Amino acid sequence: MRDGTQVIIRPIRSEDEPMMVKFHETLSDRTVYLRYFTSLSLSRRTAHERLVRICTVDYEREMVLVAEHKDPQTEEQKILAVARLNELPSDRPDKTAEVAVLVSDRYQRQGLGTELLRRLMQIARDRKISRLVAEMLWDNLPIQVIFRNLGFTLRSPGDAASVQAVLDL
Ligand SMILES: CC(C)(COP(=O)(O)OP(=O)(O)OC[C@H]1O[C@@H](n2cnc3c(N)ncnc32)[C@H](O)[C@@H]1OP(=O)(O)O)[C@@H](O)C(=O)NCCC(=O)NCCS
């Protein structure tokens, strides 16, 4: 990360559920709102059924990456950020996938969000996905800056509350 902290970026695993609970405990209300477009409570975000679904990736259609840090003193491992790619169902041969990213408040502005999205873009290219899309709130300017810097085009669909980012690969 920008401050020199070492992280490992890897696919999520089913054993990550307890670390995912702790990760969600670190998120501010604002961060949750920006990611889910609503104030999803901690108990709903950490419900076992939900986390099992998130931690068990269907590699045919999706990918979830986590940025993990191991405290050198305590050896405690923490998840600092999570990013996902979901292929959208389609009858057409060209595949489109949606991406989203979520960084723990304390570790924002360290380059993690950008790096996770960069990795998902590479995974999408490797999987011959033709197009990436992402949806964000119109006032979520940080993520709009990031998508623009990564080459995405931003556009506003009819509804003024959100902005869509699109990248043809
Ligand atoms: C948006 C988010 C993913 C960004 O992740 P991050 O790791 O903090 O971002 P990065 O460190 O990669 O930032 C890259 C650039 O984006 C811009 N940026 C990021 N956060 C910013 C902020 N809070 N204010 C202004 N610009 C910001 C800056 O230009 C930054 O570069 P700089 O630090 O050199 O100036 C993170 O803030 C987050 O999880 N937000 C809540 C959830 C969310 O909005 N998810 C997106 C839904 S798709």
mmCIF file with all atom_site columns, N, CA, C and O in Angstrom, residues 1 4-8 19 22 67-80 106-107:
data_model
loop_
_atom_site.group_PDB
_atom_site.id
_atom_site.type_symbol
_atom_site.label_atom_id
_atom_site.label_alt_id
_atom_site.label_comp_id
_atom_site.label_asym_id
_atom_site.label_entity_id
_atom_site.label_seq_id
_atom_site.pdbx_PDB_ins_code
_atom_site.Cartn_x
_atom_site.Cartn_y
_atom_site.Cartn_z
_atom_site.occupancy
_atom_site.B_iso_or_equiv
_atom_site.pdbx_formal_charge
_atom_site.auth_seq_id
_atom_site.auth_comp_id
_atom_site.auth_asym_id
_atom_site.auth_atom_id
_atom_site.pdbx_PDB_model_num
ATOM 1  N N  . MET A 1 1   ? 0.845   -1.176  0.000  1.00 0.00 ? 1   MET A N  1
ATOM 2  C CA . MET A 1 1   ? 0.000   0.000   0.000  1.00 0.00 ? 1   MET A CA 1
ATOM 3  C C  . MET A 1 1   ? 0.890   1.239   0.000  1.00 0.00 ? 1   MET A C  1
ATOM 4  O O  . MET A 1 1   ? 2.090   1.142   0.213  1.00 0.00 ? 1   MET A O  1
ATOM 5  N N  . GLY A 1 4   ? 3.449   1.683   2.591  1.00 0.00 ? 4   GLY A N  1
ATOM 6  C CA . GLY A 1 4   ? 4.458   0.629   2.731  1.00 0.00 ? 4   GLY A CA 1
ATOM 7  C C  . GLY A 1 4   ? 3.919   -0.655  3.371  1.00 0.00 ? 4   GLY A C  1
ATOM 8  O O  . GLY A 1 4   ? 4.624   -1.663  3.390  1.00 0.00 ? 4   GLY A O  1
ATOM 9  N N  . THR A 1 5   ? 2.691   -0.621  3.890  1.00 0.00 ? 5   THR A N  1
ATOM 10 C CA . THR A 1 5   ? 2.112   -1.833  4.468  1.00 0.00 ? 5   THR A CA 1
ATOM 11 C C  . THR A 1 5   ? 1.983   -2.902  3.381  1.00 0.00 ? 5   THR A C  1
ATOM 12 O O  . THR A 1 5   ? 1.535   -2.618  2.278  1.00 0.00 ? 5   THR A O  1
ATOM 13 N N  . GLN A 1 6   ? 2.396   -4.129  3.726  1.00 0.00 ? 6   GLN A N  1
ATOM 14 C CA . GLN A 1 6   ? 2.334   -5.226  2.752  1.00 0.00 ? 6   GLN A CA 1
ATOM 15 C C  . GLN A 1 6   ? 0.975   -5.903  2.835  1.00 0.00 ? 6   GLN A C  1
ATOM 16 O O  . GLN A 1 6   ? 0.521   -6.227  3.935  1.00 0.00 ? 6   GLN A O  1
ATOM 17 N N  . VAL A 1 7   ? 0.375   -6.131  1.692  1.00 0.00 ? 7   VAL A N  1
ATOM 18 C CA . VAL A 1 7   ? -0.878  -6.889  1.664  1.00 0.00 ? 7   VAL A CA 1
ATOM 19 C C  . VAL A 1 7   ? -0.769  -7.992  0.617  1.00 0.00 ? 7   VAL A C  1
ATOM 20 O O  . VAL A 1 7   ? 0.021   -7.887  -0.320 1.00 0.00 ? 7   VAL A O  1
ATOM 21 N N  . ILE A 1 8   ? -1.587  -9.001  0.814  1.00 0.00 ? 8   ILE A N  1
ATOM 22 C CA . ILE A 1 8   ? -1.696  -10.066 -0.196 1.00 0.00 ? 8   ILE A CA 1
ATOM 23 C C  . ILE A 1 8   ? -3.064  -9.906  -0.838 1.00 0.00 ? 8   ILE A C  1
ATOM 24 O O  . ILE A 1 8   ? -4.066  -9.761  -0.123 1.00 0.00 ? 8   ILE A O  1
ATOM 25 N N  . MET A 1 19  ? -13.161 -13.540 9.297  1.00 0.00 ? 19  MET A N  1
ATOM 26 C CA . MET A 1 19  ? -12.449 -12.291 8.968  1.00 0.00 ? 19  MET A CA 1
ATOM 27 C C  . MET A 1 19  ? -13.365 -11.308 8.251  1.00 0.00 ? 19  MET A C  1
ATOM 28 O O  . MET A 1 19  ? -13.227 -10.095 8.385  1.00 0.00 ? 19  MET A O  1
ATOM 29 N N  . LYS A 1 22  ? -15.338 -9.422  10.851 1.00 0.00 ? 22  LYS A N  1
ATOM 30 C CA . LYS A 1 22  ? -14.517 -8.345  11.435 1.00 0.00 ? 22  LYS A CA 1
ATOM 31 C C  . LYS A 1 22  ? -14.356 -7.195  10.448 1.00 0.00 ? 22  LYS A C  1
ATOM 32 O O  . LYS A 1 22  ? -14.362 -6.025  10.833 1.00 0.00 ? 22  LYS A O  1
ATOM 33 N N  . ALA A 1 67  ? -8.021  -8.112  -0.078 1.00 0.00 ? 67  ALA A N  1
ATOM 34 C CA . ALA A 1 67  ? -6.672  -7.649  0.276  1.00 0.00 ? 67  ALA A CA 1
ATOM 35 C C  . ALA A 1 67  ? -6.508  -7.972  1.749  1.00 0.00 ? 67  ALA A C  1
ATOM 36 O O  . ALA A 1 67  ? -7.293  -7.522  2.589  1.00 0.00 ? 67  ALA A O  1
ATOM 37 N N  . GLU A 1 68  ? -5.499  -8.796  2.041  1.00 0.00 ? 68  GLU A N  1
ATOM 38 C CA . GLU A 1 68  ? -5.320  -9.310  3.395  1.00 0.00 ? 68  GLU A CA 1
ATOM 39 C C  . GLU A 1 68  ? -3.989  -8.813  3.956  1.00 0.00 ? 68  GLU A C  1
ATOM 40 O O  . GLU A 1 68  ? -2.990  -8.771  3.237  1.00 0.00 ? 68  GLU A O  1
ATOM 41 N N  . HIS A 1 69  ? -3.998  -8.455  5.228  1.00 0.00 ? 69  HIS A N  1
ATOM 42 C CA . HIS A 1 69  ? -2.775  -7.990  5.881  1.00 0.00 ? 69  HIS A CA 1
ATOM 43 C C  . HIS A 1 69  ? -2.528  -8.823  7.136  1.00 0.00 ? 69  HIS A C  1
ATOM 44 O O  . HIS A 1 69  ? -3.462  -9.091  7.895  1.00 0.00 ? 69  HIS A O  1
ATOM 45 N N  . LYS A 1 70  ? -1.254  -9.198  7.336  1.00 0.00 ? 70  LYS A N  1
ATOM 46 C CA . LYS A 1 70  ? -0.901  -9.931  8.559  1.00 0.00 ? 70  LYS A CA 1
ATOM 47 C C  . LYS A 1 70  ? -0.084  -9.000  9.439  1.00 0.00 ? 70  LYS A C  1
ATOM 48 O O  . LYS A 1 70  ? 0.982   -8.515  9.012  1.00 0.00 ? 70  LYS A O  1
ATOM 49 N N  . ASP A 1 71  ? -0.576  -8.757  10.648 1.00 0.00 ? 71  ASP A N  1
ATOM 50 C CA . ASP A 1 71  ? 0.157   -7.900  11.593 1.00 0.00 ? 71  ASP A CA 1
ATOM 51 C C  . ASP A 1 71  ? 1.451   -8.613  11.988 1.00 0.00 ? 71  ASP A C  1
ATOM 52 O O  . ASP A 1 71  ? 1.393   -9.726  12.522 1.00 0.00 ? 71  ASP A O  1
ATOM 53 N N  . PRO A 1 72  ? 2.618   -8.009  11.711 1.00 0.00 ? 72  PRO A N  1
ATOM 54 C CA . PRO A 1 72  ? 3.873   -8.721  11.974 1.00 0.00 ? 72  PRO A CA 1
ATOM 55 C C  . PRO A 1 72  ? 4.090   -8.997  13.462 1.00 0.00 ? 72  PRO A C  1
ATOM 56 O O  . PRO A 1 72  ? 4.761   -9.965  13.823 1.00 0.00 ? 72  PRO A O  1
ATOM 57 N N  . GLN A 1 73  ? 3.517   -8.155  14.342 1.00 0.00 ? 73  GLN A N  1
ATOM 58 C CA . GLN A 1 73  ? 3.701   -8.376  15.778 1.00 0.00 ? 73  GLN A CA 1
ATOM 59 C C  . GLN A 1 73  ? 2.763   -9.455  16.328 1.00 0.00 ? 73  GLN A C  1
ATOM 60 O O  . GLN A 1 73  ? 3.205   -10.416 16.943 1.00 0.00 ? 73  GLN A O  1
ATOM 61 N N  . THR A 1 74  ? 1.461   -9.294  16.041 1.00 0.00 ? 74  THR A N  1
ATOM 62 C CA . THR A 1 74  ? 0.481   -10.209 16.641 1.00 0.00 ? 74  THR A CA 1
ATOM 63 C C  . THR A 1 74  ? 0.183   -11.420 15.745 1.00 0.00 ? 74  THR A C  1
ATOM 64 O O  . THR A 1 74  ? -0.458  -12.372 16.188 1.00 0.00 ? 74  THR A O  1
ATOM 65 N N  . GLU A 1 75  ? 0.651   -11.345 14.469 1.00 0.00 ? 75  GLU A N  1
ATOM 66 C CA . GLU A 1 75  ? 0.355   -12.404 13.481 1.00 0.00 ? 75  GLU A CA 1
ATOM 67 C C  . GLU A 1 75  ? -1.129  -12.457 13.129 1.00 0.00 ? 75  GLU A C  1
ATOM 68 O O  . GLU A 1 75  ? -1.564  -13.372 12.428 1.00 0.00 ? 75  GLU A O  1
ATOM 69 N N  . GLU A 1 76  ? -1.901  -11.498 13.623 1.00 0.00 ? 76  GLU A N  1
ATOM 70 C CA . GLU A 1 76  ? -3.337  -11.488 13.325 1.00 0.00 ? 76  GLU A CA 1
ATOM 71 C C  . GLU A 1 76  ? -3.537  -11.101 11.855 1.00 0.00 ? 76  GLU A C  1
ATOM 72 O O  . GLU A 1 76  ? -2.889  -10.176 11.354 1.00 0.00 ? 76  GLU A O  1
ATOM 73 N N  . GLN A 1 77  ? -4.428  -11.836 11.183 1.00 0.00 ? 77  GLN A N  1
ATOM 74 C CA . GLN A 1 77  ? -4.702  -11.533 9.784  1.00 0.00 ? 77  GLN A CA 1
ATOM 75 C C  . GLN A 1 77  ? -6.016  -10.778 9.675  1.00 0.00 ? 77  GLN A C  1
ATOM 76 O O  . GLN A 1 77  ? -6.974  -11.101 10.377 1.00 0.00 ? 77  GLN A O  1
ATOM 77 N N  . LYS A 1 78  ? -6.001  -9.784  8.776  1.00 0.00 ? 78  LYS A N  1
ATOM 78 C CA . LYS A 1 78  ? -7.201  -8.953  8.618  1.00 0.00 ? 78  LYS A CA 1
ATOM 79 C C  . LYS A 1 78  ? -7.493  -8.774  7.146  1.00 0.00 ? 78  LYS A C  1
ATOM 80 O O  . LYS A 1 78  ? -6.557  -8.647  6.336  1.00 0.00 ? 78  LYS A O  1
ATOM 81 N N  . ILE A 1 79  ? -8.774  -8.699  6.819  1.00 0.00 ? 79  ILE A N  1
ATOM 82 C CA . ILE A 1 79  ? -9.159  -8.315  5.464  1.00 0.00 ? 79  ILE A CA 1
ATOM 83 C C  . ILE A 1 79  ? -9.367  -6.809  5.463  1.00 0.00 ? 79  ILE A C  1
ATOM 84 O O  . ILE A 1 79  ? -10.089 -6.269  6.315  1.00 0.00 ? 79  ILE A O  1
ATOM 85 N N  . LEU A 1 80  ? -8.704  -6.133  4.530  1.00 0.00 ? 80  LEU A N  1
ATOM 86 C CA . LEU A 1 80  ? -8.780  -4.662  4.477  1.00 0.00 ? 80  LEU A CA 1
ATOM 87 C C  . LEU A 1 80  ? -9.703  -4.175  3.362  1.00 0.00 ? 80  LEU A C  1
ATOM 88 O O  . LEU A 1 80  ? -10.167 -3.038  3.402  1.00 0.00 ? 80  LEU A O  1
ATOM 89 N N  . ARG A 1 106 ? -10.340 2.805   7.436  1.00 0.00 ? 106 ARG A N  1
ATOM 90 C CA . ARG A 1 106 ? -8.985  3.156   7.889  1.00 0.00 ? 106 ARG A CA 1
ATOM 91 C C  . ARG A 1 106 ? -7.931  2.953   6.813  1.00 0.00 ? 106 ARG A C  1
ATOM 92 O O  . ARG A 1 106 ? -6.829  3.498   6.896  1.00 0.00 ? 106 ARG A O  1
ATOM 93 N N  . TYR A 1 107 ? -8.248  2.154   5.810  1.00 0.00 ? 107 TYR A N  1
ATOM 94 C CA . TYR A 1 107 ? -7.250  1.812   4.794  1.00 0.00 ? 107 TYR A CA 1
ATOM 95 C C  . TYR A 1 107 ? -7.579  2.425   3.433  1.00 0.00 ? 107 TYR A C  1
ATOM 96 O O  . TYR A 1 107 ? -6.977  2.057   2.425  1.00 0.00 ? 107 TYR A O  1
#
